[in-house]
Coordinates of C-alpha atoms and ligand atoms in Angstrom, one line a residue:
X1 CA 15.3 23.6 -2.7
X2 CA 12.5 21.7 -4.7
X3 CA 8.7 23.2 -3.9
X4 CA 6.4 20.3 -3.5
X5 CA 2.6 21.6 -4.2
X6 CA -0.9 20.9 -4.5
X7 CA -2.8 20.3 -7.3
X8 CA -6.3 22.2 -7.3
X9 CA -8.9 23.1 -9.4
X10 CA -6.2 22.4 -12.4
X11 CA -3.4 24.4 -11.2
X12 CA -0.4 24.0 -8.9
X13 CA -0.2 25.8 -5.8
X14 CA 0.9 26.6 -2.6
X15 CA -0.9 25.9 0.5
X16 CA -3.0 28.9 1.5
X17 CA -1.0 29.2 5.3
X18 CA 1.9 30.0 3.2
X19 CA 3.8 27.0 5.5
X20 CA 5.8 24.1 4.5
X21 CA 7.1 21.2 5.9
X22 CA 10.3 19.6 5.5
X23 CA 10.6 16.4 2.8
X24 CA 14.1 14.3 3.4
X25 CA 16.2 12.0 1.8
X26 CA 16.6 9.4 4.0
X27 CA 19.2 8.2 2.9
X28 CA 21.5 11.1 3.1
X29 CA 19.3 12.0 6.2
X30 CA 18.9 15.8 4.7
X31 CA 16.0 17.6 4.0
X32 CA 16.0 18.4 0.2
X33 CA 12.8 19.9 -0.5
X34 CA 9.8 21.4 0.8
X35 CA 6.3 20.5 1.1
X36 CA 3.4 22.7 1.1
X37 CA 1.5 22.5 4.4
X38 CA -2.2 22.2 3.8
X39 CA -4.8 22.8 5.9
X40 CA -9.1 22.9 6.1
X41 CA -8.9 25.6 3.6
X42 CA -6.7 23.8 1.1
X43 CA -9.3 20.9 1.5
X44 CA -12.2 23.6 0.9
X45 CA -11.0 24.4 -1.9
X46 CA -10.1 21.0 -3.9
X47 CA -13.2 19.6 -2.4
X48 CA -15.3 22.2 -4.1
X49 CA -13.6 22.1 -7.3
X50 CA -14.1 18.3 -7.0
X51 CA -18.1 19.0 -6.6
X52 CA -18.2 21.8 -9.8
X53 CA -16.2 19.2 -11.9
X54 CA -18.7 16.6 -11.0
X55 CA -21.4 16.8 -12.9
X56 CA -19.8 17.2 -16.1
X57 CA -17.4 14.5 -15.5
X58 CA -19.7 11.5 -14.0
X59 CA -21.3 12.3 -17.5
X60 CA -18.4 12.2 -19.8
X61 CA -18.7 8.9 -21.7
X62 CA -17.2 5.8 -20.2
X63 CA -14.9 5.7 -23.0
X64 CA -13.4 9.0 -22.6
X65 CA -13.0 8.8 -19.3
X66 CA -11.2 5.4 -20.3
X67 CA -9.0 7.5 -22.6
X68 CA -8.1 10.5 -20.1
X69 CA -6.9 7.6 -17.8
X70 CA -4.8 6.1 -20.8
X71 CA -3.4 9.4 -21.3
X72 CA -2.0 9.7 -18.0
X73 CA -0.7 6.5 -17.9
X74 CA 1.5 6.9 -21.3
X75 CA 2.6 10.3 -19.5
X76 CA 3.9 8.3 -16.6
X77 CA 5.4 5.9 -18.8
X78 CA 7.1 8.8 -20.9
X79 CA 8.7 10.1 -17.4
X80 CA 9.2 6.8 -15.7
X81 CA 12.7 7.5 -15.0
X82 CA 12.3 11.0 -13.8
X83 CA 9.3 9.6 -11.5
X84 CA 11.1 6.3 -10.4
X85 CA 14.6 8.6 -9.5
X86 CA 12.2 11.0 -7.6
X87 CA 10.7 8.1 -5.6
X88 CA 13.8 6.4 -5.0
X89 CA 15.2 9.5 -3.6
X90 CA 11.9 10.4 -1.7
X91 CA 11.6 7.0 -0.2
X92 CA 15.1 5.7 0.2
X93 CA 13.9 2.7 -2.0
X94 CA 16.3 1.3 -4.5
X95 CA 16.3 3.1 -8.1
X96 CA 16.1 -0.4 -9.1
X97 CA 13.1 -1.2 -7.6
X98 CA 11.3 2.0 -8.6
X99 CA 12.4 1.5 -11.5
X100 CA 11.0 -2.1 -11.8
X101 CA 7.5 -2.2 -9.8
X102 CA 6.5 0.9 -8.4
X103 CA 6.5 3.3 -11.6
X104 CA 5.5 0.6 -13.6
X105 CA 2.5 -0.5 -11.5
X106 CA 1.5 3.0 -11.5
X107 CA 1.2 2.8 -15.0
X108 CA -0.9 -0.3 -14.9
X109 CA -3.5 0.6 -12.4
X110 CA -4.5 3.6 -14.8
X111 CA -4.3 1.3 -18.2
X112 CA -6.5 -1.4 -15.9
X113 CA -8.5 0.7 -14.6
X114 CA -9.0 2.6 -18.1
X115 CA -10.5 -1.1 -19.2
X116 CA -12.7 -1.2 -16.1
X117 CA -14.7 1.9 -17.2
X118 CA -15.8 0.6 -20.2
X119 CA -16.5 -3.2 -19.0
X120 CA -18.2 -2.2 -15.7
X121 CA -21.5 -3.4 -15.8
X122 CA -24.4 -4.1 -13.1
X123 CA -26.8 -7.1 -12.1
X124 CA -30.6 -7.3 -13.4
X125 CA -33.2 -9.4 -11.1
X126 CA -36.0 -10.6 -13.1
X127 CA -39.0 -11.4 -10.5
X128 CA -40.6 -14.1 -12.2
X129 CA -42.6 -12.6 -14.6
X130 CA -44.1 -9.7 -12.7
X131 CA -41.4 -7.1 -12.1
X132 CA -37.9 -6.3 -13.7
X133 CA -35.5 -4.6 -11.3
X134 CA -31.8 -3.4 -12.7
X135 CA -29.1 -2.3 -10.6
X136 CA -28.0 1.4 -11.4
X137 CA -24.3 2.0 -10.6
X138 CA -23.8 5.8 -10.1
X139 CA -20.5 7.6 -9.3
X140 CA -20.8 9.0 -6.2
X141 CA -19.2 12.3 -6.4
X142 CA -16.3 13.6 -4.7
X143 CA -14.2 11.0 -2.8
X144 CA -10.9 11.1 -0.8
X145 CA -7.9 9.0 -1.5
X146 CA -5.4 8.9 1.5
X147 CA -2.3 6.9 1.1
X148 CA 0.9 6.0 3.4
X149 CA 4.5 6.3 2.2
X150 CA 6.0 2.6 1.6
X151 CA 4.8 2.3 -2.4
X152 CA 3.7 6.2 -2.9
X153 CA 2.6 6.6 -6.3
X154 CA 1.6 2.6 -6.8
X155 CA -1.0 3.0 -4.1
X156 CA -2.1 6.3 -4.4
X157 CA -2.5 5.8 -8.1
X158 CA -4.3 2.3 -7.0
X159 CA -7.4 4.8 -5.2
X160 CA -7.2 7.3 -8.0
X161 CA -7.8 5.3 -11.2
X162 CA -11.1 3.7 -10.3
X163 CA -12.4 6.4 -8.5
X164 CA -12.2 8.4 -11.4
X165 CA -13.2 5.7 -13.7
X166 CA -16.3 5.5 -12.4
X167 CA -16.9 8.8 -13.1
X168 CA -15.9 10.4 -9.2
X169 CA -14.1 13.3 -8.9
X170 CA -10.8 12.9 -6.2
X171 CA -9.0 14.7 -3.9
X172 CA -6.0 12.9 -3.1
X173 CA -3.8 13.3 0.0
X174 CA -0.4 11.3 -0.2
X175 CA 1.7 10.9 2.5
X176 CA 3.3 13.9 3.9
X177 CA 6.9 11.6 4.3
X178 CA 6.7 10.9 0.4
X179 CA 5.0 13.5 -1.2
X180 CA 6.9 13.9 -4.3
X181 CA 5.5 12.1 -7.0
X182 CA 2.3 12.9 -6.1
X183 CA 3.0 16.3 -7.1
X184 CA 4.2 15.2 -10.5
X185 CA 1.1 13.2 -11.0
X186 CA -0.8 16.4 -10.4
X187 CA 1.2 17.9 -12.8
X188 CA 1.0 15.4 -15.3
X189 CA -3.0 15.3 -15.1
X190 CA -3.1 19.0 -16.4
X191 CA -0.9 18.3 -19.2
X192 CA -2.8 15.1 -19.6
X193 CA -5.8 17.4 -19.9
X194 CA -7.8 16.4 -17.7
X195 CA -10.8 19.0 -16.8
X196 CA -10.0 21.2 -13.9
X197 CA -11.2 19.7 -10.3
X198 CA -11.3 15.8 -11.4
X199 CA -8.0 15.6 -9.8
X200 CA -7.0 17.6 -6.9
X201 CA -3.7 16.7 -4.8
X202 CA -3.9 18.4 -1.3
X203 CA -0.2 18.2 0.6
X204 CA 0.4 18.0 4.1
X205 CA 0.3 16.5 7.8
X206 CA -2.5 14.0 8.2
X207 CA -4.1 15.8 10.9
X208 CA -4.0 19.3 9.3
X209 CA -5.0 18.3 6.2
X210 CA -6.2 14.5 5.9
X211 CA -8.9 15.3 8.8
X212 CA -10.7 17.8 7.6
X213 CA -11.0 15.5 4.2
X214 CA -12.3 12.7 6.1
X215 CA -15.1 15.1 8.1
X216 CA -15.8 17.2 5.4
X217 CA -20.1 16.8 4.7
X218 CA -19.5 17.2 0.7
X219 CA -17.0 14.1 0.5
X220 CA -19.0 10.8 -0.4
X221 CA -16.3 8.3 0.5
X222 CA -12.9 7.5 1.8
X223 CA -10.5 5.2 0.3
X224 CA -7.3 4.8 3.2
X225 CA -4.6 2.9 3.2
X226 CA -1.9 3.1 6.2
X227 CA -1.9 2.2 10.0
X228 CA -4.4 0.8 12.0
X229 CA -4.2 3.6 14.2
X230 CA -5.1 5.9 12.0
X231 CA -7.5 3.9 10.1
X232 CA -9.2 3.6 13.5
X233 CA -9.4 7.1 13.9
X234 CA -10.6 8.3 10.2
X235 CA -13.5 5.5 10.7
X236 CA -14.5 8.2 13.3
X237 CA -13.7 10.7 11.2
X238 CA -15.9 9.8 8.6
X239 CA -18.7 8.1 10.6
X240 CA -20.4 11.6 11.5
X241 CA -21.1 11.9 7.7
X242 CA -21.5 8.1 6.9
X243 CA -19.4 8.3 4.3
X244 CA -18.3 5.2 2.8
X245 CA -15.1 4.0 3.8
X246 CA -12.9 1.3 2.8
X247 CA -9.3 0.8 5.3
X248 CA -6.2 -1.4 3.9
X249 CA -4.3 -1.2 7.3
X250 CA -1.6 -3.0 9.0
X251 CA -0.3 -6.6 8.9
X252 CA 1.7 -9.1 10.9
X253 CA 1.7 -11.9 8.1
X254 CA 2.9 -15.6 8.4
X255 CA 4.9 -17.7 6.3
X256 CA 4.0 -21.1 6.8
X257 CA 6.7 -23.5 5.6
X258 CA 6.2 -27.6 5.5
X259 CA 8.6 -30.1 5.9
X260 CA 7.7 -31.3 2.5
X261 CA 8.0 -27.9 0.5
X262 CA 10.4 -27.5 -2.2
X263 CA 12.5 -25.7 -0.2
X264 CA 14.8 -24.4 -3.3
X265 CA 11.9 -22.1 -4.0
X266 CA 10.7 -21.5 -0.6
X267 CA 13.4 -20.3 1.0
X268 CA 14.4 -17.5 -1.5
X269 CA 11.1 -16.6 -1.6
X270 CA 10.7 -16.3 1.9
X271 CA 13.6 -14.1 2.1
X272 CA 11.7 -11.9 -0.7
X273 CA 8.3 -12.0 1.6
X274 CA 10.2 -10.7 4.5
X275 CA 12.5 -8.3 3.1
X276 CA 11.3 -6.7 -0.3
X277 CA 10.9 -2.8 0.1
X278 CA 13.0 -3.3 3.3
X279 CA 9.8 -5.0 4.9
X280 CA 8.1 -2.2 4.6
X281 CA 5.0 -3.5 2.4
X282 CA 1.9 -4.2 3.8
X283 CA 2.0 -7.9 2.7
X284 CA 5.7 -8.8 3.8
X285 CA 5.9 -12.0 5.7
X286 CA 7.8 -11.0 8.9
X287 CA 6.7 -14.4 11.2
X288 CA 8.1 -17.3 9.5
X289 CA 6.9 -20.5 10.5
X290 CA 8.5 -23.6 10.2
X291 CA 7.7 -27.1 10.8
X292 CA 10.3 -28.7 12.8
X293 CA 11.7 -31.4 11.0
X294 CA 13.1 -28.6 8.5
X295 CA 13.7 -25.9 10.8
X296 CA 17.4 -26.3 11.2
X297 CA 18.3 -26.5 7.7
X298 CA 15.6 -23.3 6.6
X299 CA 17.1 -21.2 9.5
X300 CA 20.5 -21.7 8.4
X301 CA 19.9 -21.1 4.7
X302 CA 17.5 -17.9 5.5
X303 CA 20.4 -16.8 8.2
X304 CA 23.1 -17.5 4.9
X305 CA 20.7 -15.4 2.4
X306 CA 19.9 -12.8 4.7
X307 CA 23.3 -11.8 5.5
X308 CA 24.1 -11.8 1.9
X309 CA 21.5 -8.9 0.7
X310 CA 23.3 -6.1 0.0
X311 CA 22.3 -2.9 1.8
X312 CA 23.8 0.5 0.4
X313 CA 23.4 3.7 -1.6
X314 CA 19.4 3.7 -2.8
X315 CA 20.7 5.1 -6.5
X316 CA 23.5 2.6 -6.7
X317 CA 22.2 -0.2 -9.2
X318 CA 23.7 -3.3 -6.9
X319 CA 21.4 -2.3 -4.1
X320 CA 19.2 -4.8 -2.4
X321 CA 18.2 -3.3 0.5
X322 CA 17.6 1.0 0.7
X323 CA 17.1 3.3 3.5
X324 CA 14.0 3.2 5.9
X325 CA 11.7 6.1 4.9
X326 CA 12.1 8.3 7.9
X327 CA 14.5 9.0 10.9
X328 CA 11.0 9.0 12.9
X329 CA 10.4 5.2 11.6
X330 CA 14.2 4.4 11.9
X331 CA 13.9 5.1 15.4
X332 CA 10.6 3.1 15.7
X333 CA 12.4 0.2 14.4
X334 CA 15.3 0.0 16.6
X335 CA 13.3 0.6 19.2
X336 CA 11.6 -2.9 17.8
X337 CA 14.9 -4.5 17.9
X338 CA 15.4 -3.6 21.6
X339 CA 12.0 -5.0 23.1
X340 CA 13.0 -7.9 21.0
X341 CA 16.3 -8.5 23.0
X342 CA 14.3 -7.8 26.5
X343 CA 12.1 -10.2 25.4
X344 CA 14.8 -12.9 24.8
X345 CA 14.7 -13.1 21.0
X346 CA 18.2 -14.3 19.9
X347 CA 19.4 -12.3 17.1
X348 CA 20.7 -15.0 14.1
X349 CA 21.7 -12.0 11.9
X350 CA 21.5 -8.0 11.8
X351 CA 20.1 -6.6 14.7
X352 CA 21.3 -3.0 14.3
X353 CA 22.1 0.2 12.3
X354 CA 23.5 -0.9 9.1
X355 CA 27.0 1.7 8.3
X356 CA 27.0 2.8 4.2
X357 CA 30.0 4.7 3.4
X358 CA 30.2 8.1 1.0
X359 CA 27.9 10.0 0.3
X360 CA 24.9 8.2 2.6
X361 CA 27.4 7.6 5.9
X362 CA 24.1 9.6 7.7
X363 CA 21.4 7.6 5.7
X364 CA 18.5 5.5 7.8
X365 CA 19.8 2.1 7.4
X366 CA 19.0 -0.8 9.2
X367 CA 20.8 -4.3 9.2
X368 CA 18.5 -7.1 7.6
X369 CA 17.7 -9.5 10.8
X370 CA 16.1 -12.4 11.5
X371 CA 15.3 -13.4 15.2
X372 CA 14.6 -16.6 16.9
X373 CA 13.8 -18.2 20.2
X374 CA 10.2 -15.7 21.0
X375 CA 7.0 -16.7 22.2
X376 CA 4.1 -16.3 19.5
X377 CA 2.7 -14.2 22.2
X378 CA 5.1 -11.3 22.5
X379 CA 5.0 -7.4 21.0
X380 CA 7.5 -8.8 18.8
X381 CA 5.4 -11.4 17.6
X382 CA 2.3 -9.2 17.8
X383 CA 3.2 -5.4 16.7
X384 CA 3.7 -4.5 13.4
X385 CA 7.3 -3.3 13.0
X386 CA 7.5 -2.7 9.1
X387 CA 11.3 -2.7 8.6
X388 CA 14.0 -5.5 7.7
X389 CA 13.2 -7.8 10.8
X390 CA 11.3 -11.1 10.9
X391 CA 11.1 -13.7 13.8
X392 CA 11.4 -17.8 13.0
X393 CA 9.1 -19.9 15.1
X394 CA 8.9 -23.6 14.9
X395 CA 5.9 -25.6 14.6
X396 CA 5.1 -29.6 15.0
X397 CA 1.4 -30.0 13.3
X398 CA -0.8 -28.1 10.7
X399 CA -3.3 -27.6 13.6
X400 CA -0.4 -25.5 15.4
X401 CA 0.7 -23.8 12.6
X402 CA -2.4 -22.4 11.4
X403 CA -3.6 -21.6 15.4
X404 CA 0.5 -19.9 15.8
X405 CA -0.5 -18.2 11.9
X406 CA -4.5 -16.7 13.5
X407 CA -2.6 -15.5 16.6
X408 CA -2.6 -11.8 15.8
X409 CA -5.2 -9.2 15.6
X410 CA -3.9 -8.8 12.3
X411 CA -5.0 -10.7 9.1
X412 CA -4.1 -9.4 5.8
X413 CA -1.7 -11.8 4.1
X414 CA -0.2 -15.0 4.4
X415 CA 1.9 -17.5 2.2
X416 CA 2.1 -21.5 2.7
X417 CA 4.6 -23.5 1.3
X418 CA 3.8 -27.3 0.9
X419 CA 3.6 -29.9 -1.8
X420 CA 0.4 -31.4 -0.5
X421 CA -2.6 -30.2 -2.3
X422 CA -4.7 -31.1 0.2
X423 CA -3.3 -29.8 3.1
X424 CA -2.9 -26.2 0.9
X425 CA -6.8 -26.0 0.5
X426 CA -7.5 -26.9 4.0
X427 CA -4.7 -24.7 5.4
X428 CA -5.9 -21.7 2.9
X429 CA -9.6 -22.1 4.4
X430 CA -8.4 -21.8 7.9
X431 CA -6.4 -19.0 7.8
X432 CA -7.6 -15.6 9.2
X433 CA -6.4 -13.4 6.2
X434 CA -7.6 -11.9 3.4
X435 CA -5.0 -13.1 0.9
X436 CA -3.2 -16.4 0.6
X437 CA -0.5 -17.4 -1.5
X438 CA 0.3 -21.0 -2.2
X439 CA 3.8 -21.5 -2.8
X440 CA 4.6 -18.3 -4.0
X441 CA 4.5 -14.8 -2.8
X442 CA 3.0 -11.1 -4.2
X443 CA 1.6 -12.7 -7.4
X444 CA -1.0 -10.1 -8.4
X445 CA -4.0 -10.2 -10.5
X446 CA -5.2 -7.0 -10.4
X447 CA -8.9 -8.1 -10.5
X448 CA -8.9 -10.3 -7.2
X449 CA -10.2 -9.1 -4.4
X450 CA -7.5 -7.5 -2.5
X451 CA -7.8 -6.7 1.7
X452 CA -7.7 -7.5 5.2
X453 CA -9.3 -9.4 8.0
X454 CA -9.6 -8.1 11.4
X455 CA -7.9 -5.3 12.1
X456 CA -6.2 -5.4 8.6
X457 CA -9.0 -4.0 7.1
X458 CA -12.6 -3.0 6.0
X459 CA -13.8 -3.6 2.6
X460 CA -12.0 -4.8 -0.4
X461 CA -10.0 -3.2 -3.3
X462 CA -8.9 -4.4 -6.8
X463 CA -11.1 -5.1 -10.5
X464 CA -14.8 -4.8 -10.0
X465 CA -14.8 -4.0 -5.9
X466 CA -13.3 -0.9 -6.5
X467 CA -15.7 0.1 -9.0
X468 CA -18.5 -0.6 -6.9
X469 CA -17.0 0.8 -3.6
X470 CA -16.7 4.2 -5.9
X471 CA -20.6 3.7 -6.8
X472 CA -23.7 3.6 -5.1
X473 CA -26.1 0.8 -6.1
X474 CA -29.3 1.5 -7.1
X475 CA -32.3 -0.8 -7.9
X476 CA -34.9 0.5 -10.3
X477 CA -38.1 -1.9 -10.0
X478 CA -40.2 -1.9 -12.8
X479 CA -43.6 -3.6 -12.6
X480 CA -44.5 -5.4 -15.7
Ligands
LIG501 P1 0.0 6.4 8.4 O1 -1.5 5.6 8.5 O2 0.7 7.3 9.2 O3 -0.5 7.3 7.5 C1 -1.2 7.2 6.3 C2 -1.9 8.4 5.8 O4 -3.0 8.7 6.4 C3 -0.9 9.6 5.4 O5 -1.0 10.2 4.5 C4 -1.3 10.2 6.5 O6 -1.2 11.4 6.4 C5 -2.4 10.0 6.8 N1 -3.5 10.4 8.1 C6 -2.7 10.7 9.1 N2 -3.5 10.9 10.3 C7 -4.7 11.3 9.6 C8 -5.8 11.1 10.1 N3 -6.3 11.7 11.7 N4 -6.8 11.6 9.0 C9 -6.7 11.3 8.1 N5 -5.5 11.2 7.3 C10 -4.5 11.0 8.6 O7 0.6 5.2 7.8 P2 2.2 5.1 7.3 O8 3.0 5.2 8.3 O9 2.3 6.1 6.2 O10 1.9 3.8 6.2 C11 2.4 2.7 6.7 C12 1.7 1.8 7.8 O11 0.3 1.3 6.1 C13 1.8 0.5 7.8 O12 0.8 0.3 8.9 C14 1.2 -0.5 6.6 O13 0.8 -1.8 7.4 C15 -0.1 0.1 6.0 N6 -0.3 -0.4 4.8 C16 -1.1 -1.2 4.5 C17 -1.5 -1.5 3.6 C18 -2.4 -2.5 2.8 O14 -3.0 -2.3 1.6 N7 -3.3 -3.1 3.9 C19 -0.3 -1.1 2.5 C20 0.7 -0.3 2.6 C21 0.8 0.0 3.8

């Protein structure tokens, strides 16, 4: 049994309590490792280490901080295969995806913010000839980064990298469901020569390890990615000490397919948008809105493609759909399928557990599922399922499409497919969504603002938005 440890003050350690949590391989349905179950005492040690490290790290020249981030990127690159395998086993995602997407993106995050460290600048506001205002952007101090299980190393490093680049010291709390690669990152940071206390990783449960971090008076900001329910709790936990918060939360994203779209691209990309990472990406398009004239054709082609998706052993190179992340999440998604049936949904394909032969016979696999015949207002079309389940809804006009798209409490991402340029711009402007993709999905430029509207988010990550979040703006006014 492997031990998944904390990294605090430049050392890897078990939790102060000496307690452990089970870490399961969801493709096998078996525990394979144990995770340090940290509590407020571990958080206290990590925050104290971060506070001690801050004066020196924040004064380290940007070029040197940048070099340190790059060193970490190179070590992740060196261990790419080992990290990808660990991510696949911990989360159930296909090894091919971890190798091609998750771990390379962690490398990119450190490289990208290594550049940002040296390129970050601030504004000046000359007041006629009477004064000069300039803005200092100073790092905050010790900051908390809390991440979910769906893209474990990818999303954790997306927070850690800008925080460090801007000169902060970090206490990271990865998901207890997928803690393995965060522990490996902690080890790599020690190998990279990161000064003790600059990057700390505290493993454990949300309420036991995450909540004390959010409440800690010496933690100046919390950057969180996860569910809307927990985001709400975190906002309350952090409010007492007026921390800066950035919340990236749930989604119920629409894909809008207009009749004039290039369907040869729109259909396969809609499948990719709905079922990538087994539908466990906050950006997945789980409500597919289709203009009536092309509804039958699009539906039939979608069904054909979704039926053909290969569910199987995540370590098998041919697998396209891996396991769901945990027994608990599997049960939740199976419950959602039951609700969809009770609401009168017609299951077009999938609809139940997927049986995988051999070593994965007890794994948490679900068939990729498409459902039609549901109202936009029903639970299935309103609540985030976060699994391999998408619904189809017809629309007649552009106005109706926008109104259906905007009909949930979420507003993270949308993709729309049309050849009509004017419509593309008008619909993009009308959608209540932080991100709109036109004739594509998940085409990312890391400089762009990333985040959601409504119950999907508070604040924006990405590029200079992240650097601004992790710094305090101070205006200096000099009378001339
Ligand atoms: P979650 O909200 O259950 O957990 C996220 C993290 O918060 C975990 O590390 C957890 O331990 C911690 N946590 C839980 N309770 C806490 C508390 N009281 N105080 C502090 N920390 C606490 O989310 P999840 O199930 O791991 O991930 C799935 C969710 O994440 C989905 O809703 C998905 O949409 C969302 N997500 C959003 C984005 C985005 O960019 N908007 C990206 C990926 C995932």
